[in-house]
XYZ file of C-alpha atoms in Angstrom:
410
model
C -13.931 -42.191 80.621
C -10.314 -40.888 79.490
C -7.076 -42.609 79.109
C -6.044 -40.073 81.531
C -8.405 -40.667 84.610
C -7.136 -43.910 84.353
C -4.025 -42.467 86.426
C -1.315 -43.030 83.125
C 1.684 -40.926 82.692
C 2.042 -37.889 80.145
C 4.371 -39.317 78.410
C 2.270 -42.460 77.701
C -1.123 -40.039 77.067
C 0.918 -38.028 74.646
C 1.719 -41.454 72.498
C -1.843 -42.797 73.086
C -2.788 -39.338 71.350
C -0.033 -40.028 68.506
C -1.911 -43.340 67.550
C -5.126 -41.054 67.418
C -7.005 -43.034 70.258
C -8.973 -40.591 72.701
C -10.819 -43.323 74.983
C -10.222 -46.884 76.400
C -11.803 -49.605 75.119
C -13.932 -51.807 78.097
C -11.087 -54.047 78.743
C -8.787 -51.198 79.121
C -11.020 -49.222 80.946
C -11.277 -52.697 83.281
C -7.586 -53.568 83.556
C -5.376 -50.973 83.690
C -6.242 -49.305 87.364
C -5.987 -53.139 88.629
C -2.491 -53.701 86.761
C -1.263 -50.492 88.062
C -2.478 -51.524 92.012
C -0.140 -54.054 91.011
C -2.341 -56.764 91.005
C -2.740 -60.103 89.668
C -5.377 -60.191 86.753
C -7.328 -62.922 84.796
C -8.573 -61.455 81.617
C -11.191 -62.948 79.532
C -10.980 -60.801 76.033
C -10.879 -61.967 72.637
C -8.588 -60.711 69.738
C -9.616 -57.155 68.827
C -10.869 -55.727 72.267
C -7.785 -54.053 72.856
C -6.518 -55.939 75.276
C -2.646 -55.908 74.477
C -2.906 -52.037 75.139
C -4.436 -53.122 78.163
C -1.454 -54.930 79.775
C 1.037 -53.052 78.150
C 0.368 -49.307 78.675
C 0.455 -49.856 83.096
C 2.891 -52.403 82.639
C 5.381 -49.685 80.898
C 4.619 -47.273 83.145
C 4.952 -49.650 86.636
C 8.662 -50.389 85.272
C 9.098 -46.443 84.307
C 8.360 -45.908 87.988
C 10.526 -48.654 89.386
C 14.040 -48.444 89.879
C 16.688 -48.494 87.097
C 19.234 -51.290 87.126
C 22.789 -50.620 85.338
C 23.032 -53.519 83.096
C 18.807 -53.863 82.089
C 17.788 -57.272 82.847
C 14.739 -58.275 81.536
C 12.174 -57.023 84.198
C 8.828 -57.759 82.303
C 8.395 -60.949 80.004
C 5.508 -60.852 77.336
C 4.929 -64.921 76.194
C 3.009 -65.344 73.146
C 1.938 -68.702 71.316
C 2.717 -67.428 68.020
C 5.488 -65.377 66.136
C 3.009 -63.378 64.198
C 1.691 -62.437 67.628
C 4.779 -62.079 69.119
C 5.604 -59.211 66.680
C 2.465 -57.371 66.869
C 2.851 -57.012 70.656
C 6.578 -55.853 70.322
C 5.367 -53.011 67.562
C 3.073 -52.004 70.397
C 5.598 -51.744 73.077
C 7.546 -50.078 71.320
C 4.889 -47.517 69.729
C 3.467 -46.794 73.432
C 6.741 -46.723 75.205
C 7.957 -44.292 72.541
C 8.544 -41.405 75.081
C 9.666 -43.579 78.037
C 13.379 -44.499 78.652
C 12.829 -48.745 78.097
C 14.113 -51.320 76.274
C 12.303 -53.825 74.372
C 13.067 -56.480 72.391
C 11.628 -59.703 70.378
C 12.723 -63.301 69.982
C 11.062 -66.120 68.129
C 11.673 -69.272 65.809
C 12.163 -69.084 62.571
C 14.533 -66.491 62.213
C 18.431 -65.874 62.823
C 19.244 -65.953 66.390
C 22.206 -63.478 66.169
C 20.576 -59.988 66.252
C 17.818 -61.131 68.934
C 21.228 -62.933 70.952
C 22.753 -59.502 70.513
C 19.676 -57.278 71.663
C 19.332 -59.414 74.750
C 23.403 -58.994 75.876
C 23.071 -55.085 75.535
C 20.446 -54.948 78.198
C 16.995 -55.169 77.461
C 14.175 -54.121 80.368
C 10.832 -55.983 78.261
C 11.247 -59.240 76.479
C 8.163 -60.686 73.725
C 8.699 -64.025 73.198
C 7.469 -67.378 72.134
C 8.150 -70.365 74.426
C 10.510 -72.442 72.359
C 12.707 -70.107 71.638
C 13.148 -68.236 74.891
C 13.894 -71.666 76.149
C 16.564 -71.706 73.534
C 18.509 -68.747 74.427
C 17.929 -69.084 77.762
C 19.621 -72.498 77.919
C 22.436 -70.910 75.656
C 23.234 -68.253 79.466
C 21.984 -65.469 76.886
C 20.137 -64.107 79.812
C 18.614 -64.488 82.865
C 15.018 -64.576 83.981
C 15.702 -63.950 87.511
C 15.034 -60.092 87.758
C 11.377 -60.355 86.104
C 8.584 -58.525 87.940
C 5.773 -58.638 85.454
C 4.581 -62.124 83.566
C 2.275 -61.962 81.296
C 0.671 -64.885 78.971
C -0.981 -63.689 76.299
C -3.309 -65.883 74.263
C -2.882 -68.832 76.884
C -5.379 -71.006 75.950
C -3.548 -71.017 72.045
C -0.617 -71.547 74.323
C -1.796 -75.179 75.874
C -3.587 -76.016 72.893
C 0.048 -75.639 71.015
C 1.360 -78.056 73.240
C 3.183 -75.189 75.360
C 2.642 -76.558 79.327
C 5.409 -78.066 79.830
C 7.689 -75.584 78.697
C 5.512 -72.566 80.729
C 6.367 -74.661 83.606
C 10.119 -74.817 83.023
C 9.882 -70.697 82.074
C 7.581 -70.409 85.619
C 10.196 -72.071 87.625
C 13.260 -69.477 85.866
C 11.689 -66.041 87.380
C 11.302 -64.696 90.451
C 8.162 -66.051 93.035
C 7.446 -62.751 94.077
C 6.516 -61.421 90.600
C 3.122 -59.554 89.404
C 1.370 -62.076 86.872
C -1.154 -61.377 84.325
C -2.929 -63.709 82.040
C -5.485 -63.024 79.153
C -7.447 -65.995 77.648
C -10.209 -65.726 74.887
C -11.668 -69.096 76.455
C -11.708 -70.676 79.819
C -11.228 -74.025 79.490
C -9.951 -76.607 82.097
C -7.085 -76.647 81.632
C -6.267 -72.776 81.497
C -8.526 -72.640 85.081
C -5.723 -75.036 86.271
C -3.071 -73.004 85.001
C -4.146 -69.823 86.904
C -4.917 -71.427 89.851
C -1.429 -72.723 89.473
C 0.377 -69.354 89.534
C -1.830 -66.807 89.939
C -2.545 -64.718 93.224
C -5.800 -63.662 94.271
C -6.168 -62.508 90.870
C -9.197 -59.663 89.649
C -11.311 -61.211 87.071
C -11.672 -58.677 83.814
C -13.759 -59.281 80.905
C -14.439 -57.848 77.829
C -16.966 -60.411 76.659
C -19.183 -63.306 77.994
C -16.797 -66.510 78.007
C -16.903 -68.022 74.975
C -18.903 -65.856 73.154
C -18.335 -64.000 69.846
C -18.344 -60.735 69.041
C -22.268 -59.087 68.941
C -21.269 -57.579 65.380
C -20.022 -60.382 63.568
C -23.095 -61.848 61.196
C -22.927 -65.524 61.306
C -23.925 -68.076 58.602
C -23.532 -70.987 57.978
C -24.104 -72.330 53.793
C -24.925 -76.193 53.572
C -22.486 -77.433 50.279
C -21.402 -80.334 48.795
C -17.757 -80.814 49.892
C -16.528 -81.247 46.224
C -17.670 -78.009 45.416
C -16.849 -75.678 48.264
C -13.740 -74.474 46.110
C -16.312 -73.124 42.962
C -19.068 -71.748 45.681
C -15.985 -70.104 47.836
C -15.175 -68.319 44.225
C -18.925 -67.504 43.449
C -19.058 -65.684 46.577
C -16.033 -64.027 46.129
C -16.684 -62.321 42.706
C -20.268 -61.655 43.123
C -19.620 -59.816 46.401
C -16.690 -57.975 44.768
C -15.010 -58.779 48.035
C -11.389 -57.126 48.453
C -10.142 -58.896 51.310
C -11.097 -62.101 53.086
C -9.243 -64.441 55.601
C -10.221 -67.796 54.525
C -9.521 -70.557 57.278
C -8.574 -74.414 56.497
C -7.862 -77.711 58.953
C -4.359 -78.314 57.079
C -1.397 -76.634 55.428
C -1.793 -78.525 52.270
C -5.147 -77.909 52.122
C -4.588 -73.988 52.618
C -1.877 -73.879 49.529
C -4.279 -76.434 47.539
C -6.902 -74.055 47.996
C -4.662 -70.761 47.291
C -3.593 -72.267 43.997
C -7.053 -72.448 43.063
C -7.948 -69.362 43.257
C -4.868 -67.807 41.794
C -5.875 -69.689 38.725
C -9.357 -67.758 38.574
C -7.437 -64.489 38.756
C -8.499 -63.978 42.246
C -5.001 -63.058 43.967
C -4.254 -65.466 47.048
C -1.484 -66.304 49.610
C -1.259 -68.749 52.251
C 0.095 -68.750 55.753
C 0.929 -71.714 57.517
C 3.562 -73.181 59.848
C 5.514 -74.631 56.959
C 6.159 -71.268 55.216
C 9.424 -69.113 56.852
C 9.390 -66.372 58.611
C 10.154 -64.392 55.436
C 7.110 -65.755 53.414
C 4.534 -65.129 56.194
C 5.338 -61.723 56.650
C 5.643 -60.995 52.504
C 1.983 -62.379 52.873
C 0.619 -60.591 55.599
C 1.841 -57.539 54.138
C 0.627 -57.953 50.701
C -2.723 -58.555 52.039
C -2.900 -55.464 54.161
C -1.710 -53.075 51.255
C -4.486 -54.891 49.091
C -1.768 -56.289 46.601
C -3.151 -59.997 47.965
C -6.916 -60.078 47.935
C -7.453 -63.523 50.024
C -5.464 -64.807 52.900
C -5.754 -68.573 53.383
C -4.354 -69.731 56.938
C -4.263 -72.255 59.362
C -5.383 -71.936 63.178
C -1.907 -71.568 63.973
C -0.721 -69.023 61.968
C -3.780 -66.895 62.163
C -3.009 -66.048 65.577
C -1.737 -62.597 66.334
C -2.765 -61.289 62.661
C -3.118 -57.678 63.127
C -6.028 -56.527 60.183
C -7.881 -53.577 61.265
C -11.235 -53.433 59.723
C -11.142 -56.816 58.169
C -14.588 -57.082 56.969
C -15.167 -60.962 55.578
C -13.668 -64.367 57.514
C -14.554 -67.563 55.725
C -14.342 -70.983 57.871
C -13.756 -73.476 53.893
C -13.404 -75.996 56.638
C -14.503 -76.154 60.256
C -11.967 -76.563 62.885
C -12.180 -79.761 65.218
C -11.582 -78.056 68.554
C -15.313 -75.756 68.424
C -12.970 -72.998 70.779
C -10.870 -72.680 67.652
C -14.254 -71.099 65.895
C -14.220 -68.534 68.425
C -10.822 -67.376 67.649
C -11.325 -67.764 63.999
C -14.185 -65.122 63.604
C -12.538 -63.116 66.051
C -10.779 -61.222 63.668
C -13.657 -59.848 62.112
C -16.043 -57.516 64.238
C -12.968 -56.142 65.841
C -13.126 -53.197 67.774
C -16.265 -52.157 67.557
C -16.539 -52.789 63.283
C -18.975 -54.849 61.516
C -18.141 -57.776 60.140
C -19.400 -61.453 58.475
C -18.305 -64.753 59.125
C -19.516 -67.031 56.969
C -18.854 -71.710 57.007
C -18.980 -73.378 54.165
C -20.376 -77.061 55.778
C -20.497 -80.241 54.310
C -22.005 -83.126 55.909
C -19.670 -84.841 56.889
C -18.673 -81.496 59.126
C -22.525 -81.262 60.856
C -21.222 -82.879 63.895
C -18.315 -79.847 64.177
C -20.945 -77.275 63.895
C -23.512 -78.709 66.626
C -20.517 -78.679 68.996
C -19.922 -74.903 68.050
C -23.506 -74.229 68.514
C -23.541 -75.715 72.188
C -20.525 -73.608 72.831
C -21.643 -70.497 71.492
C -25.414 -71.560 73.080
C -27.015 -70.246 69.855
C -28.025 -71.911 66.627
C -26.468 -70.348 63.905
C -28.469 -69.567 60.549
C -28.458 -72.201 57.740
C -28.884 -71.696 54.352
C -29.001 -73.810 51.125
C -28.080 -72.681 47.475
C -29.990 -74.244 44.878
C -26.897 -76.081 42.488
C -24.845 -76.482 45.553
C -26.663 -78.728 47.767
C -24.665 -80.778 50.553
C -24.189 -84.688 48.892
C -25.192 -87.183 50.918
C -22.327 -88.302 53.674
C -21.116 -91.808 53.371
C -22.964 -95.234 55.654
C -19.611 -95.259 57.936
C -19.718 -91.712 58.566
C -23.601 -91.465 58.727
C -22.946 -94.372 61.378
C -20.109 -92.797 63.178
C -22.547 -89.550 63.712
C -25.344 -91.513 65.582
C -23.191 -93.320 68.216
C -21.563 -89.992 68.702
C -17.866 -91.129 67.803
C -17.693 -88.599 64.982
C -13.934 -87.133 66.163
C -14.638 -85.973 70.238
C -14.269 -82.177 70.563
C -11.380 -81.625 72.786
C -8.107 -79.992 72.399
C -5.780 -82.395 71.225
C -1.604 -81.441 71.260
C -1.200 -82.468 67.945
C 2.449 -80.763 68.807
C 3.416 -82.995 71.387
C 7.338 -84.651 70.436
C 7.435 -82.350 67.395
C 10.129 -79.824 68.520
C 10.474 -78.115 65.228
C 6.914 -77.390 65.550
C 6.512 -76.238 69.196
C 9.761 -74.190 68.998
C 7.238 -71.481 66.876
């Protein structure tokens, strides 16, 4: 299979073969005839499966097809949960619409509004942009919603889990009801189900992987430790392995610049990247650790999402993530297209309840191992007692966003 039996244009085969790709990936190979029949799709693909190519290379070429409009209203509308993501699906836009006559533009939190108010008001044909602040603009008359043709919701279960539903309903109700929509999900959950059967029509069902299941190259393990000593075994691992670059994930933004400080004090070069740090500092971290200035990234769920590191060969879980969905997103970014990788949890006890709710999720037990020196302590009477009458924190989504306005407007 070629890009080019897929029916694309030469001018988006020549910048596929400027990015050095020469065939589609399965979700590509999947998607792209249905988006270009100009049909609704559901896509089930994880981070790394190339699924933003997917949706963006018909989705320029439908609009290079269509008719032009004099002043460029935004005909196509990419939402994202995350600004991070937000970005990395702009740079693609813009790399594979490189010889097509569109207009594309990004808007997110964080950030001066003036240069994204000003790319909007010259005309723009494909907006990327986070809910909060398209809201924003949108409420300021900076432009209108009411020529899209193409929606599509990228990472929506991130999206709902961010505390983002009632503001995709508001965005819904701006565009057009005759529209093409398309909306990409690493996991199904309830609530996303409802959310497609909400606006979606008829749509084709795509997948690049099994629901909720992780990518087949990614080695799993999970290392029993005592909690207080996670920080020392995190660093034995670390050195030993001589590894160069690792994405280390905690629950909380202290505890990711806690744990950063750490090791920057045992000369092992760290940032972290949370929803507390600007715009500025995130992307002065993400860079450093893709030009291997900044050996280990330390991140929150949040801000991990969109992260664009090719090849990135070691993701460490220091803390498991309440939500068990959030596990599949985490080691996501490892394994990606078609690379090896290793995602290792470092699990205390008081965390065995999070990884049995992973392990029915995933429907696999994951491999346990203890080191001798760094056995698990023993977990307190009230949390021992907690575990048994199954009240150890339920596994469900939870908005922890809801009310918080500076944090949804991301």
């Amino acid at each position: 299979m070629t890009f080019k039996s897929l029916g694309l244009s030469e001018a988006l085969l020549r910048a596929i073969d400027k990015k050095g790709y020469t065939e589609p990936s399965p979700i590509q190979e999947k998607a792209i005839p249905i988006i270009l029949e100009r049909r609704d799709v559901l896509g089930a693909a994880q981070t790394g499966t190339g699924k933003t190519a997917g949706f963006t290379l018909p989705l320029l070429q439908i609009l290079n097809k269509g008719q032009r409009l004099r002043k460029r209203p935004v005909r196509a509308l990419i939402l994202t949960p995350t600004r991070e993501l937000a970005a990395q699906v702009h740079a693609n836009v813009k790399e594979y619409g490189e010889f097509v006559d569109l207009r594309a533009t990004v808007i997110f939190g964080g950030v001066n509004a003036k240069p994204q108010i000003s790319a909007l008001r010259n005309g723009i044909d494909i907006l990327v942009a986070t809910p909060g602040r398209l809201l924003d603009l949108h409420n300021q008359r900076v432009f209108s919603l009411a020529s899209v043709e193409i929606l599509v919701l990228d990472e929506a279960d991130r999206m709902l889990d961010m505390g983002f539903a009632r503001d995709l309903k508001k965005i819904l109700s701006l565009m057009p009801a005759r529209r093409q929509n398309l909306l990409f999900s690493a996991t199904f959950s309830k609530e996303i189900k409802k959310l497609a059967n909400a606006f979606l029509r008829h749509p084709e069902l795509v997948e690049a992987t099994p629901e909720n299941s992780t990518a087949e190259k990614v080695n799993q393990k999970v290392y029993l430790i005592d909690k207080a000593r996670k920080t020392e075994f995190l660093i034995k691992l670390i050195n030993e392995g001589d590894w160069k670059q690792v994405l280390i994930f905690t629950r909380t933004k202290h505890g990711a610049n806690r744990l950063a400080e750490k090791l920057n004090k045992k000369a092992i070069t760290a940032a972290a990247i949370h929803g507390n740090k600007s715009q500025g500092a995130r992307t002065k971290a993400l860079g450093g650790f893709k030009k291997g200035e900044v050996r280990v990234l330390v991140a929150t769920d949040i801000a991990a999402r969109g992260l664009d590191i090719p090849l990135l060969p070691h993701v460490i879980n220091f803390e498991l993530p309440n939500v068990p969905e959030d596990y599949v997103h985490r080691i996501g970014r490892t394994g990606r297209a078609g690379a090896s990788g290793e995602a290792l949890s470092l699990v205390s006890g008081e965390e065995k309840e999070y990884i049995r709710g992973i392990e029915k999720l995933l429907a696999e037990k994951l491999p346990r191992e203890i080191v001798a020196g760094f056995e698990p302590g023993p977990v307190s009477q009230q949390t021992e007692r907690a575990v048994q009458k199954g009240n150890f924190r339920k596994h469900k989504p939870k908005n922890k966003y809801r009310g918080n306005r500076r944090n949804k407007r991301r």
